[in-house]
Amino acid sequence: MGGNHGHHPGELSDGEARSRALESLLREKGLLQGDIVDKIVDVYTSDIGPLNGARAVAKAWVDDSFRARLLDNATAALREIGIGGMQGEYMVAVENTDAVHNVVVCTLCSCYPWPVLGLPPTWYKDAPYRSRVVREPRAVLAEFDTHLSDDVEIRVWDSSSEMRYLVLPQRPQGTEDLAEDQLVELVTRDSMIGVTVLPDYHAGVTA
């Protein structure tokens, strides 16, 4: 792991600084009230952003050719389905298997593929996760209720301003008859970061 992240912990990018200044100004003018910003952020965090990554994962599950392209050149493959942009220019996809489990972190700051996964969760940016998942990944994953057998290798990928990662989770058992759009609904943000695994699917049961 490694690489130059291009900025230091706590330092705001130009975009982040401008967005915060704009939010402050709008609140002062009374144009933003209550928790409307939090609601918008929640929608982007839980729905719009992760949905992009989920579309890519579901397509990879049903289309072996796309899966191969995604693993070979994730940036180009994502662009095929309209996913890309700032913070998502240089993407790498890593695949979970029965033998290998991948998890993503940014040890120096919080580099994260916004166009693919939406806004980063708070814990992803916090120092304890960023430091501990490198030293004791199995223990950190257990705190997300992800318990892996000792024979599964855990690979930790350190994101940077030059490279961001997407975990391709294993397709859940029991989904063989599901269409691609149905598979999209099963994919979670945390599974694409690698801190969780997707449960087996049972028709009529929502996990």
CSV table of C-alpha atoms in Angstrom, one decimal:
chain,number,residue,atom,x,y,z
A,1,MET,CA,0.0,0.0,0.0
A,2,GLY,CA,1.1,3.6,-0.3
A,3,GLY,CA,1.2,6.5,-2.7
A,4,ASN,CA,1.0,10.2,-2.5
A,5,HIS,CA,-2.5,11.3,-1.5
A,6,GLY,CA,-2.0,14.8,-2.8
A,7,HIS,CA,-3.3,16.5,0.4
A,8,HIS,CA,-3.1,16.3,4.1
A,9,PRO,CA,-5.6,15.1,6.8
A,10,GLY,CA,-8.2,17.7,7.5
A,11,GLU,CA,-7.4,19.9,4.5
A,12,LEU,CA,-10.4,20.8,2.5
A,13,SER,CA,-10.4,20.6,-1.3
A,14,ASP,CA,-11.5,23.7,-3.3
A,15,GLY,CA,-14.8,22.1,-3.9
A,16,GLU,CA,-15.4,21.2,-0.3
A,17,ALA,CA,-14.4,24.7,0.9
A,18,ARG,CA,-16.7,26.3,-1.7
A,19,SER,CA,-19.7,24.1,-0.8
A,20,ARG,CA,-19.3,24.8,2.9
A,21,ALA,CA,-19.0,28.6,2.2
A,22,LEU,CA,-22.1,28.4,0.0
A,23,GLU,CA,-24.1,26.4,2.6
A,24,SER,CA,-23.1,29.0,5.3
A,25,LEU,CA,-24.2,31.9,3.1
A,26,LEU,CA,-27.5,30.3,2.2
A,27,ARG,CA,-28.3,29.6,5.8
A,28,GLU,CA,-27.5,33.2,6.7
A,29,LYS,CA,-29.9,34.4,4.0
A,30,GLY,CA,-32.6,32.1,5.3
A,31,LEU,CA,-32.7,30.1,2.1
A,32,LEU,CA,-31.7,26.9,3.9
A,33,GLN,CA,-33.6,25.9,6.9
A,34,GLY,CA,-33.7,23.1,9.4
A,35,ASP,CA,-32.2,19.8,8.3
A,36,ILE,CA,-32.7,20.1,4.5
A,37,VAL,CA,-29.0,19.8,3.8
A,38,ASP,CA,-28.7,16.8,6.0
A,39,LYS,CA,-31.6,15.2,4.1
A,40,ILE,CA,-30.1,15.9,0.8
A,41,VAL,CA,-26.7,14.5,1.9
A,42,ASP,CA,-28.5,11.4,3.3
A,43,VAL,CA,-30.2,10.8,0.0
A,44,TYR,CA,-26.9,11.1,-1.9
A,45,THR,CA,-25.1,8.9,0.6
A,46,SER,CA,-27.7,6.1,0.8
A,47,ASP,CA,-29.3,6.2,-2.7
A,48,ILE,CA,-27.9,8.1,-5.6
A,49,GLY,CA,-24.2,7.6,-5.2
A,50,PRO,CA,-24.1,3.9,-4.1
A,51,LEU,CA,-26.6,3.1,-6.8
A,52,ASN,CA,-24.0,3.8,-9.5
A,53,GLY,CA,-21.6,1.3,-8.0
A,54,ALA,CA,-24.4,-1.2,-7.5
A,55,ARG,CA,-25.2,-1.0,-11.2
A,56,ALA,CA,-21.6,-1.8,-12.1
A,57,VAL,CA,-21.5,-4.7,-9.6
A,58,ALA,CA,-24.8,-6.2,-10.8
A,59,LYS,CA,-23.7,-5.9,-14.5
A,60,ALA,CA,-20.4,-7.6,-13.6
A,61,TRP,CA,-22.3,-10.5,-12.0
A,62,VAL,CA,-24.4,-11.1,-15.1
A,63,ASP,CA,-22.0,-10.1,-17.9
A,64,ASP,CA,-18.6,-12.0,-17.8
A,65,SER,CA,-17.2,-9.8,-20.6
A,66,PHE,CA,-18.0,-6.6,-18.6
A,67,ARG,CA,-16.6,-8.2,-15.4
A,68,ALA,CA,-13.3,-8.9,-17.2
A,69,ARG,CA,-13.2,-5.3,-18.5
A,70,LEU,CA,-14.0,-3.9,-15.0
A,71,LEU,CA,-11.2,-5.9,-13.4
A,72,ASP,CA,-8.8,-5.0,-16.2
A,73,ASN,CA,-9.6,-1.3,-16.5
A,74,ALA,CA,-12.3,-0.1,-14.1
A,75,THR,CA,-12.1,3.5,-15.2
A,76,ALA,CA,-13.0,2.7,-18.8
A,77,ALA,CA,-15.5,0.0,-17.9
A,78,LEU,CA,-17.4,2.4,-15.6
A,79,ARG,CA,-17.5,5.0,-18.2
A,80,GLU,CA,-19.2,2.5,-20.5
A,81,ILE,CA,-22.2,2.7,-18.3
A,82,GLY,CA,-22.0,6.4,-17.6
A,83,ILE,CA,-20.1,6.5,-14.4
A,84,GLY,CA,-17.2,8.8,-13.9
A,85,GLY,CA,-16.1,12.3,-13.1
A,86,MET,CA,-14.1,14.1,-10.5
A,87,GLN,CA,-12.9,11.8,-7.7
A,88,GLY,CA,-13.6,8.9,-9.9
A,89,GLU,CA,-11.0,9.4,-12.7
A,90,TYR,CA,-8.7,6.6,-11.8
A,91,MET,CA,-10.5,3.5,-10.6
A,92,VAL,CA,-9.4,0.0,-9.8
A,93,ALA,CA,-11.8,-2.9,-9.1
A,94,VAL,CA,-10.8,-5.7,-6.9
A,95,GLU,CA,-12.8,-8.9,-6.6
A,96,ASN,CA,-13.8,-10.9,-3.5
A,97,THR,CA,-13.6,-14.7,-3.8
A,98,ASP,CA,-13.8,-17.6,-1.5
A,99,ALA,CA,-10.1,-17.3,-0.9
A,100,VAL,CA,-9.6,-13.5,-0.8
A,101,HIS,CA,-11.5,-10.6,0.8
A,102,ASN,CA,-10.7,-7.0,-0.1
A,103,VAL,CA,-11.3,-3.9,2.0
A,104,VAL,CA,-10.6,-0.3,1.1
A,105,VAL,CA,-9.2,2.5,3.3
A,106,CYS,CA,-7.4,5.9,2.8
A,107,THR,CA,-4.8,6.0,5.5
A,108,LEU,CA,-3.7,9.6,5.1
A,109,CYS,CA,-7.0,11.4,4.6
A,110,SER,CA,-10.3,10.2,3.0
A,111,CYS,CA,-9.8,9.7,-0.7
A,112,TYR,CA,-13.0,8.0,-1.9
A,113,PRO,CA,-14.8,7.4,-5.3
A,114,TRP,CA,-17.7,9.8,-4.9
A,115,PRO,CA,-19.2,9.3,-8.4
A,116,VAL,CA,-19.3,5.5,-7.7
A,117,LEU,CA,-20.2,5.3,-4.0
A,118,GLY,CA,-21.7,8.7,-3.2
A,119,LEU,CA,-20.5,10.5,0.0
A,120,PRO,CA,-18.1,8.7,2.2
A,121,PRO,CA,-19.5,7.4,5.5
A,122,THR,CA,-18.3,9.1,8.7
A,123,TRP,CA,-16.4,6.1,10.0
A,124,TYR,CA,-14.4,5.9,6.7
A,125,LYS,CA,-12.9,9.3,7.4
A,126,ASP,CA,-12.3,8.7,11.1
A,127,ALA,CA,-8.7,8.1,12.3
A,128,PRO,CA,-9.5,4.8,14.2
A,129,TYR,CA,-10.7,3.1,11.0
A,130,ARG,CA,-7.9,4.5,8.9
A,131,SER,CA,-5.2,3.3,11.2
A,132,ARG,CA,-6.7,0.1,12.6
A,133,VAL,CA,-7.9,-1.6,9.4
A,134,VAL,CA,-4.3,-1.7,8.2
A,135,ARG,CA,-3.0,-3.2,11.4
A,136,GLU,CA,-5.8,-5.5,12.4
A,137,PRO,CA,-8.3,-5.8,9.5
A,138,ARG,CA,-9.9,-9.0,10.8
A,139,ALA,CA,-10.8,-7.3,14.1
A,140,VAL,CA,-12.1,-4.2,12.4
A,141,LEU,CA,-14.3,-6.3,10.0
A,142,ALA,CA,-15.7,-8.2,13.0
A,143,GLU,CA,-16.9,-4.9,14.3
A,144,PHE,CA,-19.0,-4.6,11.1
A,145,ASP,CA,-20.3,-8.1,11.9
A,146,THR,CA,-18.1,-9.5,9.1
A,147,HIS,CA,-16.5,-12.7,10.3
A,148,LEU,CA,-14.1,-14.4,7.9
A,149,SER,CA,-12.5,-17.8,8.4
A,150,ASP,CA,-8.8,-17.9,9.1
A,151,ASP,CA,-8.1,-19.4,5.6
A,152,VAL,CA,-9.4,-16.3,3.9
A,153,GLU,CA,-6.7,-13.8,2.9
A,154,ILE,CA,-7.6,-10.2,3.7
A,155,ARG,CA,-6.1,-7.6,1.3
A,156,VAL,CA,-6.2,-3.9,2.4
A,157,TRP,CA,-6.1,-1.3,-0.4
A,158,ASP,CA,-5.0,2.2,0.3
A,159,SER,CA,-6.8,4.8,-1.8
A,160,SER,CA,-5.0,8.0,-2.9
A,161,SER,CA,-5.7,11.0,-5.1
A,162,GLU,CA,-4.2,9.0,-7.9
A,163,MET,CA,-6.1,5.7,-7.4
A,164,ARG,CA,-9.4,4.8,-5.9
A,165,TYR,CA,-10.9,1.4,-5.4
A,166,LEU,CA,-14.2,-0.5,-5.9
A,167,VAL,CA,-14.7,-3.9,-4.3
A,168,LEU,CA,-16.6,-6.3,-6.4
A,169,PRO,CA,-18.4,-8.4,-3.8
A,170,GLN,CA,-19.3,-12.0,-4.3
A,171,ARG,CA,-22.7,-12.6,-5.8
A,172,PRO,CA,-25.1,-13.9,-3.0
A,173,GLN,CA,-26.2,-17.5,-3.2
A,174,GLY,CA,-29.8,-17.8,-4.3
A,175,THR,CA,-29.8,-15.0,-6.8
A,176,GLU,CA,-29.4,-17.2,-9.9
A,177,ASP,CA,-32.9,-16.3,-11.2
A,178,LEU,CA,-32.8,-12.6,-10.5
A,179,ALA,CA,-32.6,-10.0,-13.3
A,180,GLU,CA,-29.9,-7.4,-13.3
A,181,ASP,CA,-32.1,-4.7,-12.0
A,182,GLN,CA,-33.1,-6.9,-9.1
A,183,LEU,CA,-29.5,-7.6,-8.3
A,184,VAL,CA,-28.8,-3.9,-8.1
A,185,GLU,CA,-31.1,-3.6,-5.1
A,186,LEU,CA,-29.0,-6.2,-3.2
A,187,VAL,CA,-25.7,-4.4,-3.4
A,188,THR,CA,-24.7,-2.1,-0.5
A,189,ARG,CA,-22.2,0.7,-0.2
A,190,ASP,CA,-20.4,-1.1,2.6
A,191,SER,CA,-20.0,-4.2,0.6
A,192,MET,CA,-18.3,-2.2,-2.2
A,193,ILE,CA,-15.9,-0.7,0.4
A,194,GLY,CA,-15.4,-4.3,1.7
A,195,VAL,CA,-16.3,-4.0,5.3
A,196,THR,CA,-19.4,-6.2,4.9
A,197,VAL,CA,-20.4,-9.2,2.8
A,198,LEU,CA,-23.7,-9.7,1.1
A,199,PRO,CA,-26.0,-12.3,2.7
A,200,ASP,CA,-27.5,-15.2,0.9
A,201,TYR,CA,-30.7,-14.3,-0.9
A,202,HIS,CA,-34.1,-15.8,0.0
A,203,ALA,CA,-37.1,-14.9,-2.1
A,204,GLY,CA,-39.5,-12.7,-0.2
A,205,VAL,CA,-37.1,-11.9,2.5
A,206,THR,CA,-35.5,-8.5,2.8
A,207,ALA,CA,-32.1,-8.5,4.5
